[in-house]
PDB file of C-alpha atoms in Angstrom:
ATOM      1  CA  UNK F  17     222.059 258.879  86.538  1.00  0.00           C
ATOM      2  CA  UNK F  18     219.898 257.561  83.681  1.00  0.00           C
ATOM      3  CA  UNK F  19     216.577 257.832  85.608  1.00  0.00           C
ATOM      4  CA  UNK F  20     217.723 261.668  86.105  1.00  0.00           C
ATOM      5  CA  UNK F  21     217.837 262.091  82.854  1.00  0.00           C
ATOM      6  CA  UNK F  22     214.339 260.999  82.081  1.00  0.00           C
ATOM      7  CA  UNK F  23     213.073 263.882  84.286  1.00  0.00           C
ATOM      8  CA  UNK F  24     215.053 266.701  81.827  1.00  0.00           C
ATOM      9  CA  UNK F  25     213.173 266.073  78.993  1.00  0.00           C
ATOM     10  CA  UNK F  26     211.912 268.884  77.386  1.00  0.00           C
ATOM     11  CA  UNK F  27     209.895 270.515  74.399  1.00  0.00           C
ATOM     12  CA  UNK F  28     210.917 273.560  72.497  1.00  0.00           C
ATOM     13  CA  UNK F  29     207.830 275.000  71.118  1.00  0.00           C
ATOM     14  CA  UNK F  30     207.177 278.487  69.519  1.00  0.00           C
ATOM     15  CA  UNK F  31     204.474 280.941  71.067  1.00  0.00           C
ATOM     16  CA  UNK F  32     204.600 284.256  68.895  1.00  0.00           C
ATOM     17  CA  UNK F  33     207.840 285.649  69.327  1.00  0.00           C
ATOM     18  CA  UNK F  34     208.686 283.281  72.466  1.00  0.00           C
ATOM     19  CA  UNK F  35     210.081 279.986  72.802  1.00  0.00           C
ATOM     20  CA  UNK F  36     208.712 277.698  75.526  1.00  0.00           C
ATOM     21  CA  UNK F  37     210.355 274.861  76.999  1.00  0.00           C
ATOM     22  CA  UNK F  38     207.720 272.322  78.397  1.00  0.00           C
ATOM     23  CA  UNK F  39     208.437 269.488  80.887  1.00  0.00           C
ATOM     24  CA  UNK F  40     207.618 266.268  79.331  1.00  0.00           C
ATOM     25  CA  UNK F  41     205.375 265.636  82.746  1.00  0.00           C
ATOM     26  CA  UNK F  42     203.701 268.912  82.743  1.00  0.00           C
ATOM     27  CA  UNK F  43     202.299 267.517  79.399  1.00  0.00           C
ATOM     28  CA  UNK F  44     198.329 266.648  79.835  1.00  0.00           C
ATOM     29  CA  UNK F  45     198.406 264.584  76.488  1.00  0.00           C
ATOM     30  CA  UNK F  46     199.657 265.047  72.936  1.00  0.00           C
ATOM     31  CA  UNK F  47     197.813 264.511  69.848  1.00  0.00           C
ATOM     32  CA  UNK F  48     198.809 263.517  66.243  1.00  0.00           C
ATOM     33  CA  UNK F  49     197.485 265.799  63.676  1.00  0.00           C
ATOM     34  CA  UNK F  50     198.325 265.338  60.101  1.00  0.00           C
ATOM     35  CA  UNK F  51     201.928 265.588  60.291  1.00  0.00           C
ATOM     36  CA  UNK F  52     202.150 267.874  63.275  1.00  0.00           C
ATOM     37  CA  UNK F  53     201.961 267.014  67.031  1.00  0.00           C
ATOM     38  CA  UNK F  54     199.376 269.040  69.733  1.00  0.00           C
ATOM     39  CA  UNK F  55     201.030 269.307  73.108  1.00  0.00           C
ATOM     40  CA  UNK F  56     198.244 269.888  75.379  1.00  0.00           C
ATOM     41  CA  UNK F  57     199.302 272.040  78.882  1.00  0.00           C
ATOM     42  CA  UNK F  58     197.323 273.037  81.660  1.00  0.00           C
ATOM     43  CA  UNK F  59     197.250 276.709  79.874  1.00  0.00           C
ATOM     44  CA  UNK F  60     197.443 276.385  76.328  1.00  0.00           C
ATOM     45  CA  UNK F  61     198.138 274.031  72.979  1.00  0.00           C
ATOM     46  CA  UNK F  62     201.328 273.985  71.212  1.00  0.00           C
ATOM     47  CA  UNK F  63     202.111 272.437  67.732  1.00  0.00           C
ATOM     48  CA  UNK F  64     205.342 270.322  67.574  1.00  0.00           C
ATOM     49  CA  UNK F  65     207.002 268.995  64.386  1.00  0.00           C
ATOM     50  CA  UNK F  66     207.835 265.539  65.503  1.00  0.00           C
ATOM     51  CA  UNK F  67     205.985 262.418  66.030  1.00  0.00           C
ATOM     52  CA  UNK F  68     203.994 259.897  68.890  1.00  0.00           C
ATOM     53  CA  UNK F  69     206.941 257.356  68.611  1.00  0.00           C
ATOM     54  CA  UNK F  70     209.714 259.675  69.216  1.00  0.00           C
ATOM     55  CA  UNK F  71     207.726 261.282  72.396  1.00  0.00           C
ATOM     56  CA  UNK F  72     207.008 257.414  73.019  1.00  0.00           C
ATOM     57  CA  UNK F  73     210.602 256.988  73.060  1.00  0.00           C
ATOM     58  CA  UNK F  74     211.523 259.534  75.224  1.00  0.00           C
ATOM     59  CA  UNK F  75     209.389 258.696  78.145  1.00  0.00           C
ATOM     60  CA  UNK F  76     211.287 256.515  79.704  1.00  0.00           C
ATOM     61  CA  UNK F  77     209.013 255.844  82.962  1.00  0.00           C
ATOM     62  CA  UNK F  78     206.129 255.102  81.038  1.00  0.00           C
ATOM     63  CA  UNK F  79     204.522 257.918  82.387  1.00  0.00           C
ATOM     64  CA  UNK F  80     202.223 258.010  79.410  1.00  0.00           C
ATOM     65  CA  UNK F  81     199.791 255.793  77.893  1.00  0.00           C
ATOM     66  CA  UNK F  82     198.316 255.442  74.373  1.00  0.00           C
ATOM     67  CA  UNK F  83     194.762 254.623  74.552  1.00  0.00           C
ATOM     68  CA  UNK F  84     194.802 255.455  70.600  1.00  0.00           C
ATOM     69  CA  UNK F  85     196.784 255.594  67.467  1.00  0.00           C
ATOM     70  CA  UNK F  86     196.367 259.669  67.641  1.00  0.00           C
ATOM     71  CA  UNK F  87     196.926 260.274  71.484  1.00  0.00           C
ATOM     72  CA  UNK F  88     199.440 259.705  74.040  1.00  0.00           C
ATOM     73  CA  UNK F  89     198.143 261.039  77.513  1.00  0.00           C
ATOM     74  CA  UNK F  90     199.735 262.041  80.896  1.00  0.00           C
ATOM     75  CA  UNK F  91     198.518 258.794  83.478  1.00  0.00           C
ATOM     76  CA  UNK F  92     198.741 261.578  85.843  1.00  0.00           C
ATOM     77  CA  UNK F  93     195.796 262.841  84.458  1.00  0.00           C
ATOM     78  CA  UNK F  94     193.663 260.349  83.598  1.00  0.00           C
ATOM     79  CA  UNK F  95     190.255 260.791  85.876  1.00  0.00           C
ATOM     80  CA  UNK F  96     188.060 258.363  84.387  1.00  0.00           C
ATOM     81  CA  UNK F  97     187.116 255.842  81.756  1.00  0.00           C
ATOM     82  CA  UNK F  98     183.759 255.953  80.145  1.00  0.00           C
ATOM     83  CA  UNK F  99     181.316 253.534  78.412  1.00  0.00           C
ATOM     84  CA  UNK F 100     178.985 254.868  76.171  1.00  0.00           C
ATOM     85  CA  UNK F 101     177.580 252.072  74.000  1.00  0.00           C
ATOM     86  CA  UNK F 102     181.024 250.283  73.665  1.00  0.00           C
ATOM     87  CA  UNK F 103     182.437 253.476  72.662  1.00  0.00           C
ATOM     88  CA  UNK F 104     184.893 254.349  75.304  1.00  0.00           C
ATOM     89  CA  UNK F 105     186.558 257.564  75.933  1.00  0.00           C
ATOM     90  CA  UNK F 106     188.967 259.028  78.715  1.00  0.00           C
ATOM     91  CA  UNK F 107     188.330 261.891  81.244  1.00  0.00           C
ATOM     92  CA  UNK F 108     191.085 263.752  82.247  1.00  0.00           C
ATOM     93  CA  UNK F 109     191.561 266.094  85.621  1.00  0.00           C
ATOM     94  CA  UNK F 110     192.209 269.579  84.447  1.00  0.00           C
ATOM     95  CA  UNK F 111     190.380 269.359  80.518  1.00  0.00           C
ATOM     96  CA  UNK F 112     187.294 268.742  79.175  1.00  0.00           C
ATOM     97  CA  UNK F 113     188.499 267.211  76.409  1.00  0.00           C
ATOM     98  CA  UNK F 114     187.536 263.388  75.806  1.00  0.00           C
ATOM     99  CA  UNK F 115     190.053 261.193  74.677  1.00  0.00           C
ATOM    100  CA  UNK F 116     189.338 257.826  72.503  1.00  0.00           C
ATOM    101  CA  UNK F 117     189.719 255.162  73.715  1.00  0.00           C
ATOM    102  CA  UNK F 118     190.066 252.445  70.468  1.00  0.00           C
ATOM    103  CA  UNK F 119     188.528 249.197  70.877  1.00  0.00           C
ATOM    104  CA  UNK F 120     191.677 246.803  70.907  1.00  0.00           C
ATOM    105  CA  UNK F 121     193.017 249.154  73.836  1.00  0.00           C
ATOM    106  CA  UNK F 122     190.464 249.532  76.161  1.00  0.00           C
ATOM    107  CA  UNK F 123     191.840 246.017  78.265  1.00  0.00           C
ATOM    108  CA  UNK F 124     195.619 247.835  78.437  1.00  0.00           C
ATOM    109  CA  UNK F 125     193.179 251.595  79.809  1.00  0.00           C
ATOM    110  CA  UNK F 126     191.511 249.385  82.297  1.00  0.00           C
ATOM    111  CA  UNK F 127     194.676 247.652  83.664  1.00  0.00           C
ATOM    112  CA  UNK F 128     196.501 251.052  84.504  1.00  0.00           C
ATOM    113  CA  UNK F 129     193.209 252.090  87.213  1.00  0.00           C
TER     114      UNK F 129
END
């Protein structure tokens, strides 16, 4: 029962004069921005007033990692992990984006391949 749960979680979000409900695993990563987070979807960013640790919190089969203080991304996602003099970023599947990787995390990134 509790497991099923985990799979209804969802995001309200506004998009003009719409609101969007967004699967919790159709999320690609989110990012903290001053005191506002980015969802990040396949099609399109959305800005949610809450924070990393409540999303954190709500993921309940640690589908998501944090490879920084500012990000929490989709392990579904994750395509690679680069190395550019000791600075280390994540490639994901379906963006372009790079995500940072900090230093004191990059051990916890590499143990999830």
């Amino acid at each position: 029962q509790h497991a099923n749960m985990a799979d209804q979680v969802k995001f309200k979000v506004k998009d003009d004069n719409r609101i969007i409900f967004i699967d919790l695993y159709d999320v690609i990563y989110f990012e903290a921005r001053a005191h506002t987070i980015l969802i990040y979807t396949a099609y399109k960013a959305y800005q949610l007033n809450t924070s990393l640790k409540d999303i954190k919190a709500l993921d309940a089969n640690d589908s998501f990692i944090q490879p920084h203080r500012s990000f929490l991304v989709n392990r579904a996602y994750i395509s690679e992990l680069i190395n550019e003099n000791y600075d280390y970023h994540l490639k994901l599947k379906t963006l372009s984006t790079l995500i940072p990787v900090s230093q004191k995390r990059v051990k916890m990134v590499k143990a999830i391949s």
